[in-house]
Coordinates of N, CA, C and O in Angstrom, one line a residue:
X72 N 116.9 103.5 64.0 CA 117.2 103.1 65.0 C 118.1 103.4 66.0 O 117.6 103.2 67.5
X73 N 119.0 102.9 65.7 CA 120.6 103.2 66.5 C 120.7 104.3 67.6 O 120.5 104.3 68.7
X74 N 120.1 105.4 66.7 CA 119.6 106.8 67.3 C 118.6 107.1 68.3 O 118.6 107.8 69.6
X75 N 117.4 106.2 67.9 CA 115.9 106.0 68.8 C 117.0 105.2 70.3 O 116.6 105.6 71.5
X76 N 117.7 103.8 70.1 CA 118.2 103.7 71.0 C 119.1 104.7 72.3 O 119.0 104.8 73.7
X77 N 120.1 105.3 71.5 CA 121.2 106.1 72.2 C 120.2 107.4 72.4 O 120.4 107.3 73.9
X78 N 119.1 107.8 72.6 CA 118.1 108.5 72.9 C 117.3 107.7 74.5 O 117.5 108.6 75.3
X79 N 116.9 106.6 74.3 CA 116.1 106.0 75.0 C 117.5 105.6 76.2 O 117.0 106.0 77.2
X80 N 118.4 105.5 75.7 CA 119.5 105.2 76.9 C 119.9 106.3 77.8 O 120.1 106.4 79.1
X81 N 119.9 107.6 76.5 CA 120.1 108.7 77.8 C 119.4 108.9 78.4 O 119.4 109.8 79.9
X82 N 117.9 108.8 78.2 CA 116.8 109.1 79.2 C 117.0 108.2 80.1 O 116.8 108.7 81.5
X83 N 117.2 106.9 80.2 CA 117.3 105.8 81.4 C 118.5 106.4 82.5 O 118.4 106.5 83.9
X84 N 119.3 106.8 81.7 CA 120.5 107.6 82.5 C 120.2 108.6 83.1 O 120.4 108.7 84.7
X85 N 119.4 109.6 82.9 CA 118.9 110.7 83.4 C 117.7 110.3 84.5 O 118.0 110.7 85.6
X86 N 117.2 109.5 84.0 CA 116.2 109.1 85.4 C 116.7 108.3 86.4 O 116.4 108.4 87.6
X87 N 117.5 107.5 86.2 CA 118.2 106.9 87.1 C 119.5 107.7 87.4 O 119.2 107.1 88.9
X88 N 119.9 108.9 87.3 CA 120.5 109.7 87.6 C 119.7 110.2 89.1 O 120.6 110.6 90.4
X89 N 118.8 110.4 88.7 CA 117.8 111.8 89.4 C 117.3 110.6 90.6 O 117.1 110.7 91.7
X90 N 117.1 109.1 90.6 CA 116.7 108.2 91.6 C 117.9 108.0 92.3 O 118.2 107.9 93.7
X91 N 119.5 108.3 92.3 CA 120.5 108.0 92.7 C 120.8 109.1 93.3 O 121.5 108.7 95.1
X92 N 120.4 110.3 93.0 CA 120.7 111.6 93.9 C 119.8 111.5 94.9 O 120.0 111.8 96.0
X93 N 118.4 111.2 94.5 CA 117.4 111.2 95.6 C 117.8 110.1 96.9 O 117.8 110.2 98.1
X94 N 118.3 108.8 96.6 CA 118.9 107.9 97.3 C 119.8 108.5 98.0 O 120.1 108.4 99.4
X95 N 120.6 109.3 97.4 CA 122.0 109.6 98.3 C 121.3 110.7 99.5 O 122.2 111.0 100.3
X96 N 120.5 111.7 99.0 CA 120.3 112.6 99.4 C 119.6 112.2 100.8 O 119.3 112.8 101.9
X97 N 119.0 111.2 100.7 CA 118.3 110.7 102.0 C 119.4 109.4 102.7 O 118.3 108.5 103.5
X98 N 120.1 109.6 102.6 CA 120.9 108.9 103.3 C 122.2 107.8 102.4 O 123.1 107.2 103.3
X99 N 121.6 107.3 101.5 CA 121.6 106.2 100.6 C 122.6 105.0 102.0 O 121.5 104.7 102.5
X100 N 123.6 104.5 101.5 CA 124.0 103.2 102.7 C 124.5 103.7 103.8 O 124.3 102.8 104.5
X101 N 124.2 104.5 104.3 CA 124.5 105.5 105.6 C 123.3 104.5 106.4 O 123.5 105.0 107.7
X102 N 121.9 104.6 106.0 CA 121.2 104.6 106.7 C 121.5 103.3 107.5 O 121.9 102.1 106.8
X103 N 120.7 103.2 108.8 CA 120.7 102.0 109.5 C 120.4 100.6 108.8 O 120.9 99.4 108.6
X104 N 119.5 100.3 107.7 CA 118.9 99.4 107.3 C 118.6 99.7 105.6 O 118.0 100.6 105.1
X105 N 119.5 99.1 104.8 CA 119.1 99.2 103.0 C 119.0 97.8 102.9 O 119.5 97.1 103.3
X106 N 118.2 98.1 101.7 CA 117.8 96.6 101.0 C 118.8 96.7 99.9 O 118.8 95.7 98.9
X107 N 119.3 97.8 99.6 CA 120.4 98.0 98.2 C 121.4 97.2 98.8 O 122.7 98.3 99.6
X108 N 122.1 96.6 97.8 CA 123.9 96.2 98.4 C 124.7 97.0 97.7 O 124.2 97.6 96.4
X109 N 125.8 97.7 98.1 CA 126.6 98.7 97.3 C 127.3 98.4 96.1 O 127.1 99.4 95.4
X110 N 127.4 97.0 96.2 CA 128.3 96.9 95.1 C 126.9 97.0 93.7 O 127.4 97.5 93.0
X111 N 126.0 96.7 94.1 CA 124.9 96.7 92.9 C 124.6 98.0 92.6 O 124.4 98.4 91.5
X112 N 124.9 99.1 94.1 CA 124.2 100.6 93.7 C 125.4 101.4 93.1 O 125.5 102.1 92.0
X113 N 126.4 100.6 93.1 CA 127.5 101.2 92.1 C 127.9 100.4 90.9 O 128.1 101.5 90.1
X114 N 127.5 99.3 90.9 CA 127.9 98.7 89.7 C 126.5 98.8 88.8 O 127.2 98.7 87.2
X115 N 125.6 99.0 89.3 CA 124.4 99.6 87.8 C 124.8 100.4 87.1 O 124.5 100.4 85.9
X116 N 124.9 102.0 87.7 CA 125.1 103.3 86.9 C 126.6 102.9 86.4 O 126.9 103.7 85.0
X117 N 127.8 102.2 87.1 CA 128.8 101.9 86.1 C 129.2 101.5 84.5 O 129.3 101.6 84.0
X118 N 127.8 99.8 85.2 CA 127.7 98.9 83.8 C 127.2 99.9 82.9 O 127.5 100.0 81.6
X119 N 125.6 100.6 83.3 CA 125.5 101.6 82.2 C 126.1 102.4 81.6 O 126.0 102.6 80.0
X120 N 127.0 103.3 82.4 CA 127.8 104.2 81.8 C 128.7 103.6 80.6 O 128.9 104.0 79.3
X121 N 129.2 102.4 81.2 CA 130.0 101.5 80.3 C 129.6 101.3 79.2 O 130.1 101.2 77.6
X122 N 128.4 100.5 79.3 CA 127.7 100.3 77.8 C 127.2 101.1 77.1 O 127.8 101.2 75.5
X123 N 127.2 102.7 77.8 CA 126.6 103.3 76.7 C 127.7 103.7 75.9 O 127.8 104.3 74.7
X124 N 128.7 104.1 76.6 CA 130.3 104.2 75.9 C 130.6 103.3 74.9 O 130.6 103.8 73.4
X125 N 130.0 101.9 74.8 CA 130.0 101.2 74.0 C 129.8 101.5 72.6 O 129.9 101.4 71.5
X126 N 128.1 101.9 73.2 CA 127.1 101.9 72.5 C 127.4 103.2 71.1 O 127.6 103.6 69.8
X127 N 128.0 103.9 72.0 CA 128.6 105.4 71.5 C 130.3 105.0 69.9 O 130.2 105.4 69.4
X128 N 130.4 104.2 70.6 CA 131.7 103.6 69.7 C 130.8 102.9 68.3 O 131.4 103.2 67.2
X129 N 129.7 102.2 68.8 CA 129.2 101.5 67.6 C 128.7 102.7 66.5 O 128.8 102.3 65.5
X130 N 128.1 103.2 67.2 CA 127.4 104.1 66.5 C 128.5 105.4 65.6 O 128.2 105.6 64.3
X131 N 129.8 105.2 66.1 CA 131.0 106.0 65.2 C 131.6 105.1 64.4 O 131.7 105.4 63.4
X132 N 131.4 103.9 64.7 CA 132.4 102.8 63.8 C 131.2 102.2 62.8 O 131.7 101.4 61.8
X133 N 130.3 101.8 63.3 CA 129.0 101.1 62.8 C 129.8 99.0 62.6 O 128.7 98.3 61.8
X134 N 130.6 99.1 63.9 CA 130.8 97.8 63.8 C 130.3 96.9 64.6 O 129.7 97.1 65.7
X135 N 129.6 95.8 64.4 CA 128.3 94.8 64.9 C 129.4 94.4 66.2 O 128.5 94.2 67.4
X136 N 130.5 94.3 66.1 CA 131.0 93.5 67.4 C 130.7 94.6 68.7 O 130.5 94.4 70.4
X137 N 130.6 96.0 68.7 CA 130.6 97.0 69.8 C 129.3 97.2 69.7 O 128.9 97.3 71.0
X138 N 128.3 96.8 68.8 CA 126.8 96.7 69.3 C 126.0 95.7 70.3 O 125.8 96.0 70.7
X139 N 127.1 94.4 69.7 CA 126.6 93.3 71.1 C 127.8 93.8 71.7 O 127.2 93.0 73.1
X140 N 128.7 94.6 72.0 CA 129.0 94.6 73.7 C 128.2 95.3 74.3 O 128.1 95.3 75.5
X141 N 127.5 96.4 73.6 CA 126.8 97.0 74.3 C 125.6 96.4 75.0 O 125.2 96.6 76.1
X142 N 125.1 95.7 73.8 CA 123.9 94.6 74.7 C 124.6 93.7 75.4 O 123.7 93.9 76.2
X143 N 125.4 93.1 75.8 CA 125.9 92.4 76.6 C 126.2 92.9 78.1 O 125.8 92.9 78.9
X144 N 126.7 94.9 77.7 CA 126.4 95.3 79.1 C 125.3 95.5 79.3 O 124.8 95.6 80.6
X145 N 124.1 95.5 78.9 CA 122.9 95.7 78.9 C 122.5 94.6 79.9 O 121.2 94.7 80.6
X146 N 123.1 93.7 79.7 CA 122.0 92.3 80.1 C 122.5 92.6 81.7 O 121.8 91.8 82.6
X147 N 123.7 92.9 81.6 CA 124.3 92.9 83.2 C 123.9 94.3 83.8 O 123.2 93.9 84.9
X148 N 123.4 95.0 83.2 CA 123.0 96.2 84.2 C 121.4 96.0 84.2 O 120.7 96.3 85.4
X149 N 120.4 95.3 83.3 CA 119.2 94.9 83.8 C 119.1 94.0 84.8 O 118.0 94.1 85.5
X150 N 120.0 92.8 84.9 CA 120.0 91.9 86.1 C 120.1 92.7 87.2 O 119.6 92.4 88.1
X151 N 121.1 93.7 87.0 CA 121.6 94.2 88.5 C 119.8 95.4 89.0 O 119.6 95.2 89.9
X152 N 119.7 96.3 88.1 CA 118.2 96.7 87.8 C 117.0 96.1 88.3 O 116.5 96.4 89.0
X153 N 117.0 94.6 87.9 CA 116.0 93.7 88.3 C 115.7 93.9 89.8 O 115.1 93.7 90.6
X154 N 117.2 93.4 90.3 CA 117.6 93.3 91.5 C 117.3 94.6 92.0 O 116.7 94.1 93.6
X155 N 117.5 95.4 92.4 CA 117.7 96.7 92.9 C 115.9 96.9 93.0 O 115.1 97.3 94.0
X156 N 114.9 96.8 91.3 CA 113.5 96.8 91.2 C 112.7 96.2 92.4 O 112.0 96.4 93.2
X157 N 113.2 94.8 92.7 CA 112.1 93.6 93.5 C 113.0 94.0 95.1 O 111.6 94.2 95.7
X158 N 114.1 94.8 95.4 CA 114.2 94.9 96.4 C 113.6 96.2 97.1 O 112.6 96.0 98.1
X159 N 113.4 97.1 96.2 CA 112.6 98.2 96.4 C 111.2 98.1 96.5 O 110.0 98.2 97.5
X160 N 110.8 97.3 95.6 CA 109.3 96.6 95.7 C 109.0 96.1 96.7 O 107.7 96.4 97.7
X161 N 109.6 95.0 97.3 CA 109.3 93.9 98.6 C 109.5 95.0 99.6 O 108.3 95.1 100.6
X162 N 110.5 95.9 99.6 CA 110.8 96.9 101.0 C 109.3 97.6 100.7 O 108.7 98.5 102.2
X163 N 108.6 98.4 100.1 CA 107.8 99.5 100.4 C 106.2 98.6 100.8 O 105.9 99.6 100.9
X164 N 106.2 97.4 101.0 CA 105.0 97.0 101.4 C 105.8 96.0 102.6 O 104.5 95.6 103.5
X165 N 106.8 96.2 103.3 CA 107.2 95.3 104.3 C 106.5 96.1 105.8 O 106.7 97.3 105.9
X166 N 107.1 95.3 107.1 CA 106.8 96.0 108.2 C 108.0 96.8 108.7 O 107.8 97.1 109.6
X167 N 108.6 96.3 107.9 CA 110.0 96.4 108.8 C 111.1 97.9 108.4 O 110.5 98.4 107.7
X168 N 111.9 98.8 109.3 CA 112.1 99.9 109.0 C 112.8 99.5 107.6 O 113.5 98.4 106.8
X169 N 112.7 101.1 106.8 CA 112.9 101.0 105.5 C 114.5 102.0 105.2 O 114.2 102.8 106.0
X170 N 115.0 101.7 104.1 CA 115.7 102.8 104.1 C 115.7 103.5 103.5 O 114.7 103.9 102.3
X171 N 116.9 104.4 102.2 CA 116.6 105.3 101.7 C 116.1 105.5 100.1 O 115.5 106.1 99.8
X172 N 115.9 103.9 100.0 CA 115.2 103.6 98.7 C 113.8 103.9 98.7 O 113.6 104.3 98.0
X173 N 113.2 104.4 100.0 CA 111.6 104.0 99.8 C 111.2 105.3 99.7 O 110.1 106.1 99.7
X174 N 112.3 106.4 99.6 CA 112.1 108.0 99.2 C 111.5 107.9 97.5 O 111.4 109.2 97.0
X175 N 111.9 106.7 96.8 CA 111.9 106.9 95.4 C 110.4 107.3 95.0 O 109.5 106.6 95.7
X176 N 110.2 108.1 93.9 CA 108.7 108.4 93.7 C 108.6 107.1 92.9 O 109.3 106.9 92.1
X177 N 107.3 106.5 92.8 CA 106.9 105.6 92.3 C 107.2 105.7 90.6 O 107.8 104.8 89.8
X178 N 106.6 106.7 90.1 CA 106.4 107.5 88.5 C 108.2 107.2 88.1 O 108.3 106.8 87.3
X179 N 109.2 107.8 89.1 CA 110.5 108.0 88.4 C 110.9 106.4 88.6 O 111.6 106.5 87.1
X180 N 110.3 105.5 89.4 CA 111.0 104.3 89.1 C 110.3 103.4 87.9 O 111.7 102.4 87.1
X181 N 109.4 103.6 87.7 CA 108.6 103.0 86.6 C 108.8 103.7 85.2 O 109.7 103.6 84.4
X182 N 108.8 104.8 84.8 CA 109.7 105.9 83.9 C 111.0 104.9 84.2 O 111.5 104.4 82.8
X183 N 111.9 104.9 84.3 CA 113.4 104.4 84.5 C 113.4 103.4 83.9 O 114.1 102.5 83.0
X184 N 112.9 102.3 84.5 CA 112.5 100.5 84.3 C 111.9 100.7 82.6 O 112.2 100.2 81.7
X185 N 111.1 101.9 82.3 CA 110.3 101.4 80.9 C 111.3 102.0 80.3 O 111.4 101.0 79.1
X186 N 111.7 102.8 80.0 CA 112.7 103.8 79.1 C 114.0 102.2 79.2 O 114.6 102.4 77.9
X187 N 114.4 101.5 80.1 CA 115.5 100.6 80.0 C 115.2 99.7 79.1 O 115.7 99.0 78.3
X188 N 113.7 99.3 79.5 CA 113.5 98.1 78.9 C 113.6 98.5 77.0 O 113.5 97.6 76.0
X189 N 112.9 99.1 76.8 CA 112.6 100.4 75.3 C 114.5 100.7 74.7 O 114.3 99.5 73.9
X190 N 114.9 100.9 75.7 CA 116.7 100.6 75.5 C 117.2 99.5 74.8 O 117.8 99.4 73.9
X191 N 116.9 98.6 75.9 CA 117.5 97.0 75.5 C 116.6 96.3 74.4 O 117.5 95.9 73.5
X192 N 115.6 96.5 73.8 CA 115.3 96.4 72.9 C 115.5 96.7 71.7 O 116.2 96.0 70.7
X193 N 115.8 98.1 71.6 CA 116.3 98.8 70.4 C 117.8 98.5 70.2 O 118.2 98.3 69.1
X194 N 118.7 98.5 71.2 CA 120.1 97.6 70.9 C 119.8 96.5 70.5 O 120.6 96.5 69.7
X195 N 118.7 95.7 71.2 CA 118.8 94.1 70.3 C 118.6 94.0 69.0 O 119.2 93.4 68.0
X196 N 117.6 94.6 68.9 CA 117.1 95.0 67.4 C 117.9 95.5 66.3 O 118.4 94.9 65.1
X197 N 118.8 96.2 67.0 CA 119.9 96.9 66.2 C 120.7 96.1 66.0 O 121.3 95.7 64.3
X198 N 121.9 95.9 66.9 CA 122.5 94.3 66.4 C 121.9 93.2 66.0 O 122.4 92.6 65.1
X199 N 121.3 92.9 65.9 CA 120.7 91.6 65.0 C 120.5 92.2 63.7 O 121.0 91.7 62.7
X200 N 120.2 93.6 63.6 CA 120.1 94.2 61.9 C 121.2 94.1 61.5 O 121.7 93.8 60.1
X201 N 122.6 94.6 62.2 CA 123.9 94.5 62.1 C 124.3 93.5 61.3 O 125.1 93.5 60.4
X202 N 124.3 92.6 62.1 CA 124.7 91.3 62.1 C 124.0 90.5 60.7 O 124.2 89.3 60.2
X203 N 122.5 91.2 60.5 CA 122.1 90.2 59.8 C 121.5 88.9 60.3 O 120.8 88.0 59.5
X204 N 121.7 89.0 61.7 CA 120.8 87.3 62.1 C 119.3 87.4 62.5 O 118.8 88.6 62.1

């Protein structure tokens, strides 16, 4: 299960990277109106990569504290991702000017979110199994 979590995490990172590239090529934060706070746009992928690094350390050491550390990072990542998702979702139907995030293909957003939730569940189940909780 831990390697399925790794694969899901990498797939989520690839989909997220794709969304970030789209956002940046359409003006990113330089657009006049954006619903995405720059700290969240930067913090979301940084926290995800940091969590992935901790997960890799867990895979190398099999120590439960690293599994739980990766899970804690995912809590931060998912909170930030949910904020980005809700802002993207509200902006798609609004009458006001829209930022670069409106160029996101809906399918890419769904894949990124779905794989992220799968990663979250797999990491949680693995951490629970490692600690015997």
